PDB file of C-alpha atoms in Angstrom:
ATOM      1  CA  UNK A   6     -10.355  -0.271  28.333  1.00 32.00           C
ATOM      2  CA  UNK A   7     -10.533   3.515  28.438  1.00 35.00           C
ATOM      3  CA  UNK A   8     -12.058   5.476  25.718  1.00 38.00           C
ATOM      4  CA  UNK A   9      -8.591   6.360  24.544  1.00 39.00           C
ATOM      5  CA  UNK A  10      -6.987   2.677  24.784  1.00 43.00           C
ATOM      6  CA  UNK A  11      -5.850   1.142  21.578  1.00 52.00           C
ATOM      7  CA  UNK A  12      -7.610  -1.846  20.725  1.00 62.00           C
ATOM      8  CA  UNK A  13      -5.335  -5.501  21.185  1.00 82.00           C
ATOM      9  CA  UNK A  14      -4.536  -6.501  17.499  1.00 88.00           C
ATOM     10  CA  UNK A  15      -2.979  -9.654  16.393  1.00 93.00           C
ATOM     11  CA  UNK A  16       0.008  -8.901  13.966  1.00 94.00           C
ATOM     12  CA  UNK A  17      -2.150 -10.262  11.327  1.00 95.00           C
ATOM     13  CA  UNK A  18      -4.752  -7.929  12.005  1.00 95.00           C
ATOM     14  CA  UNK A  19      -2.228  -5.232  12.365  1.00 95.00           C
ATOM     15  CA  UNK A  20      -0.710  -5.814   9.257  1.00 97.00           C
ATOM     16  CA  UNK A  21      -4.511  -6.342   7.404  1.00 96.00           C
ATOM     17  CA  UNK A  22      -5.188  -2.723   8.802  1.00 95.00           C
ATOM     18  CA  UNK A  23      -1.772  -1.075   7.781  1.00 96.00           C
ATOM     19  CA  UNK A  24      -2.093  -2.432   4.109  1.00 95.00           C
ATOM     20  CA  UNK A  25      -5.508  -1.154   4.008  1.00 93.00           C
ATOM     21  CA  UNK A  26      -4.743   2.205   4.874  1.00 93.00           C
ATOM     22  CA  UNK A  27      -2.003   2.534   2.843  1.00 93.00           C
ATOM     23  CA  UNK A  28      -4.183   1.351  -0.690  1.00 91.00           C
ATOM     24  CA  UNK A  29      -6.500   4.308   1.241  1.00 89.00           C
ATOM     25  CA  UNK A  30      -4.247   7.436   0.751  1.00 87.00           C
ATOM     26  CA  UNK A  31      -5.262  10.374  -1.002  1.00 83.00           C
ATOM     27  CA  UNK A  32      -1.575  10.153  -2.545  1.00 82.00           C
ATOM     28  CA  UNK A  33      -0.361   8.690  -5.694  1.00 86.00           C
ATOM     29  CA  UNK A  34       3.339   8.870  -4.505  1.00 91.00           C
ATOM     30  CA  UNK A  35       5.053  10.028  -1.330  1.00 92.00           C
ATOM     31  CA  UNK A  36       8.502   9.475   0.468  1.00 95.00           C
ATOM     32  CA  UNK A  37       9.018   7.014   2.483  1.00 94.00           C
ATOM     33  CA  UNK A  38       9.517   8.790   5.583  1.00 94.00           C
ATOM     34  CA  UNK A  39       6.060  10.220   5.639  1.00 93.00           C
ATOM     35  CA  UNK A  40       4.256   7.026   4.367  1.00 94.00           C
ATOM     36  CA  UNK A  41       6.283   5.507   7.834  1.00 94.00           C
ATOM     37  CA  UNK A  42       4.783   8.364   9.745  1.00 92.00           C
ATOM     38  CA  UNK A  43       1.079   7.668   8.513  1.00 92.00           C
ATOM     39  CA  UNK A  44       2.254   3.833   9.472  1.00 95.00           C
ATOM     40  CA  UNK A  45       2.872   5.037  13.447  1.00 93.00           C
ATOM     41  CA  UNK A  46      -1.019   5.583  13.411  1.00 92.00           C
ATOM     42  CA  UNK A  47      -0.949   1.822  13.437  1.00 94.00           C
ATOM     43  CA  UNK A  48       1.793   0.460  15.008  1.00 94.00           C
ATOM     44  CA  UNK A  49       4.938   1.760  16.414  1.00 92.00           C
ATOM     45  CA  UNK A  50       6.611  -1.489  15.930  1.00 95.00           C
ATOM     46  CA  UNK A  51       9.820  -1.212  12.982  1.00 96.00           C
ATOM     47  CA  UNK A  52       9.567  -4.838  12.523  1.00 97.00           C
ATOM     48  CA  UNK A  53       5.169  -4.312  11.675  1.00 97.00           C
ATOM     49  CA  UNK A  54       5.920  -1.546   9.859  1.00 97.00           C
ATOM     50  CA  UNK A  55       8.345  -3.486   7.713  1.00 97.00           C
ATOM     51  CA  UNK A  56       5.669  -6.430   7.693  1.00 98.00           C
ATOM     52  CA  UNK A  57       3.080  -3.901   6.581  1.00 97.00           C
ATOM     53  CA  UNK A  58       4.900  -2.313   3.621  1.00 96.00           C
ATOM     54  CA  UNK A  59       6.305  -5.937   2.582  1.00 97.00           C
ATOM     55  CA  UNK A  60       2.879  -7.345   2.311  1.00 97.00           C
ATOM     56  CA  UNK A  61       1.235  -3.464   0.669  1.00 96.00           C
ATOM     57  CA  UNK A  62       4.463  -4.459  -1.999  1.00 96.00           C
ATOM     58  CA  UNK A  63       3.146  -8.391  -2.415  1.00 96.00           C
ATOM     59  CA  UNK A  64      -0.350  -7.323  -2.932  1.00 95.00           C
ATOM     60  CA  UNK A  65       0.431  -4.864  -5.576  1.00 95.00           C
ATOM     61  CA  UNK A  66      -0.468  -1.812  -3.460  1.00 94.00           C
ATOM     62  CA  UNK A  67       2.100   0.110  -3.836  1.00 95.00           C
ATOM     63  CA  UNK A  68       5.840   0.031  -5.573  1.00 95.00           C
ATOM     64  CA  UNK A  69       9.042   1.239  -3.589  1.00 92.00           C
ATOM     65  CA  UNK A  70      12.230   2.558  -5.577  1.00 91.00           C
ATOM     66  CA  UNK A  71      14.745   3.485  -3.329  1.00 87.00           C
ATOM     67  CA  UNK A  72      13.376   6.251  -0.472  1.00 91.00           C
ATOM     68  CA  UNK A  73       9.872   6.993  -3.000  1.00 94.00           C
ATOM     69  CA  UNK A  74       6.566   4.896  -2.551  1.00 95.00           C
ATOM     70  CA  UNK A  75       3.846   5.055  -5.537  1.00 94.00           C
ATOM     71  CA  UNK A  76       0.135   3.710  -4.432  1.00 91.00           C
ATOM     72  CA  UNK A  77      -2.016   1.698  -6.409  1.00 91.00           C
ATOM     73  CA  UNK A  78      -4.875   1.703  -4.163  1.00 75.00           C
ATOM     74  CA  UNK A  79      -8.592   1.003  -3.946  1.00 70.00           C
ATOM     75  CA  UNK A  80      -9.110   4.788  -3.572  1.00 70.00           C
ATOM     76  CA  UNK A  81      -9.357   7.649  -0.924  1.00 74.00           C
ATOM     77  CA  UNK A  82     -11.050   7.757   1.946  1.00 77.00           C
ATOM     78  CA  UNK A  83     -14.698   8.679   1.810  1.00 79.00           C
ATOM     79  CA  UNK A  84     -15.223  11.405   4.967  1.00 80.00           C
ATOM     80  CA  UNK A  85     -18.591  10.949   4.888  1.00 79.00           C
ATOM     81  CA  UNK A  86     -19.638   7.195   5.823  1.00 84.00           C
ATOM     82  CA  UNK A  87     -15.598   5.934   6.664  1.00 89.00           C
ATOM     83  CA  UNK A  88     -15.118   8.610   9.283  1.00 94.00           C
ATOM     84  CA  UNK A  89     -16.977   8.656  12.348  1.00 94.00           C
ATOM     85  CA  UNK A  90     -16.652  11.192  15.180  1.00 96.00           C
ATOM     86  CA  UNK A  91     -17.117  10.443  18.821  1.00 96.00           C
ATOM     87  CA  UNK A  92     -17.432  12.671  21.632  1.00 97.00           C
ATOM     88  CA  UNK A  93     -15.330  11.901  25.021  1.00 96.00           C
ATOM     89  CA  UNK A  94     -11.726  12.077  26.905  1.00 96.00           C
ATOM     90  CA  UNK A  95      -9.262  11.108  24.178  1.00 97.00           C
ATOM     91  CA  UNK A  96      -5.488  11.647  22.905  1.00 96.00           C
ATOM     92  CA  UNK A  97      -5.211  11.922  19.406  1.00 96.00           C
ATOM     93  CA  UNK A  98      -2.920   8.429  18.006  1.00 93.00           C
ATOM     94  CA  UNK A  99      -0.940  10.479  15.731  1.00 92.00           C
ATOM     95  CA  UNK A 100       0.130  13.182  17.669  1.00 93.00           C
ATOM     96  CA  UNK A 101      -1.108  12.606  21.285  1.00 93.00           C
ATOM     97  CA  UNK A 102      -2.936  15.656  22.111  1.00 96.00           C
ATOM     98  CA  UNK A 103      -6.071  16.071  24.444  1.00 97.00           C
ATOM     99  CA  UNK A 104      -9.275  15.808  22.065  1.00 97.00           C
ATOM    100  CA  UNK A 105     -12.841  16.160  23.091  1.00 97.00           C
ATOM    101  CA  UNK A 106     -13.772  14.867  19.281  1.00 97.00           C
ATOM    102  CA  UNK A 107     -12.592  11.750  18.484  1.00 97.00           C
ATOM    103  CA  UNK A 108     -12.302  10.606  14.416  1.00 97.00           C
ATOM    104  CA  UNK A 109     -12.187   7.487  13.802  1.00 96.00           C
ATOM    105  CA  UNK A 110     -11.476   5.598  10.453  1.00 94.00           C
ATOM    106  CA  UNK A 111     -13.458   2.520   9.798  1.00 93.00           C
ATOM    107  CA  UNK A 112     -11.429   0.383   7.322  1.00 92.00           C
ATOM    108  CA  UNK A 113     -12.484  -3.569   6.675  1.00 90.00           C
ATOM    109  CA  UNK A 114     -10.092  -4.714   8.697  1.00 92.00           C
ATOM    110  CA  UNK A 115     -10.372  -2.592  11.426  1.00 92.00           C
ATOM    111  CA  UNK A 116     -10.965   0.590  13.138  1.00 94.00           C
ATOM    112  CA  UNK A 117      -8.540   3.380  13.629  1.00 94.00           C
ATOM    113  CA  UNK A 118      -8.271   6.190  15.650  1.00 95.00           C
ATOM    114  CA  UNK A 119      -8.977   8.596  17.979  1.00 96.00           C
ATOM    115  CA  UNK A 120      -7.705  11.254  15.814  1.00 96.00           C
ATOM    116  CA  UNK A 121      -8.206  15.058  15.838  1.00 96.00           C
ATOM    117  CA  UNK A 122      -9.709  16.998  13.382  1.00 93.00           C
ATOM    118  CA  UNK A 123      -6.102  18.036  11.800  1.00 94.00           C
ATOM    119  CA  UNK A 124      -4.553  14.557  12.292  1.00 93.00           C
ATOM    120  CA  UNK A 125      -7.143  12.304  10.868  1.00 93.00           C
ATOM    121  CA  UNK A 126      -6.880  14.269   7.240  1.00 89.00           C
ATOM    122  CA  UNK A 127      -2.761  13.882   7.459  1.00 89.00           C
ATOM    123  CA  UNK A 128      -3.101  10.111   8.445  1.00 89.00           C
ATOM    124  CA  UNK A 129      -5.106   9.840   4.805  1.00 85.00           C
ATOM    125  CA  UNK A 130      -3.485  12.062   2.772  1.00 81.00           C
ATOM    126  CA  UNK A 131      -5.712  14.989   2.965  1.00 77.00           C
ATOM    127  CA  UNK A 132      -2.875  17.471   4.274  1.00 71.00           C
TER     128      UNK A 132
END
């Protein structure tokens, strides 16, 4: 695998690693739309995505009325021991761009990234 290959998931651990992010945002509430376009970080999949924010709902993570999302999660990311950088070839997940610094966000259920500098702080709510 190349330094900028996404790791093979199973759904499960897909869906583990969505739900997880999600109770990580640095948001209380956001649309819809831009909770899906922290989701593409993880999977491009509708059908996942759907998966993800069914089982975020189950778990109590968050609450969706109509096109708003409120979190209820475990807290925000902590920059300074979740986030790891990495030096190296690699396009950023979120938006694809050449990066020499990789971020990447160690969740329980998984690592996520390469992300630039920019992109790793929208993908958690920073931005």
């Amino acid at each position: 695998m190349s330094s900028d290959d996404a790791p093979t998931r199973t759904r499960e651990e897909t869906v583990a690693l969505g739900v997880e992010l999600v109770a990580h945002l640095d948001d209380d509430e956001l649309g819809l739309p831009d909770l899906i376009d922290r989701l593409e970080s993880v999977t491009s999949s509708p059908a996942v995505t759907r998966e993800i924010l069914e089982e975020a709902e189950r778990q109590g993570v968050i609450d969706r009325e109509d096109a708003v999302v409120r979190v209820h999660g475990s807290g925000i990311v902590r920059f300074d021991s979740q986030v790891i950088t990495r030096e190296g070839d690699f396009s950023c997940r979120r938006c694809g761009a050449g990066i020499s610094t990789g971020h990447f966000l160690r969740l329980d259920a998984g690592e996520l990234g390469p992300f630039g500098s920019s992109c790793i702080r929208k993908v958690t709510g920073r931005e």
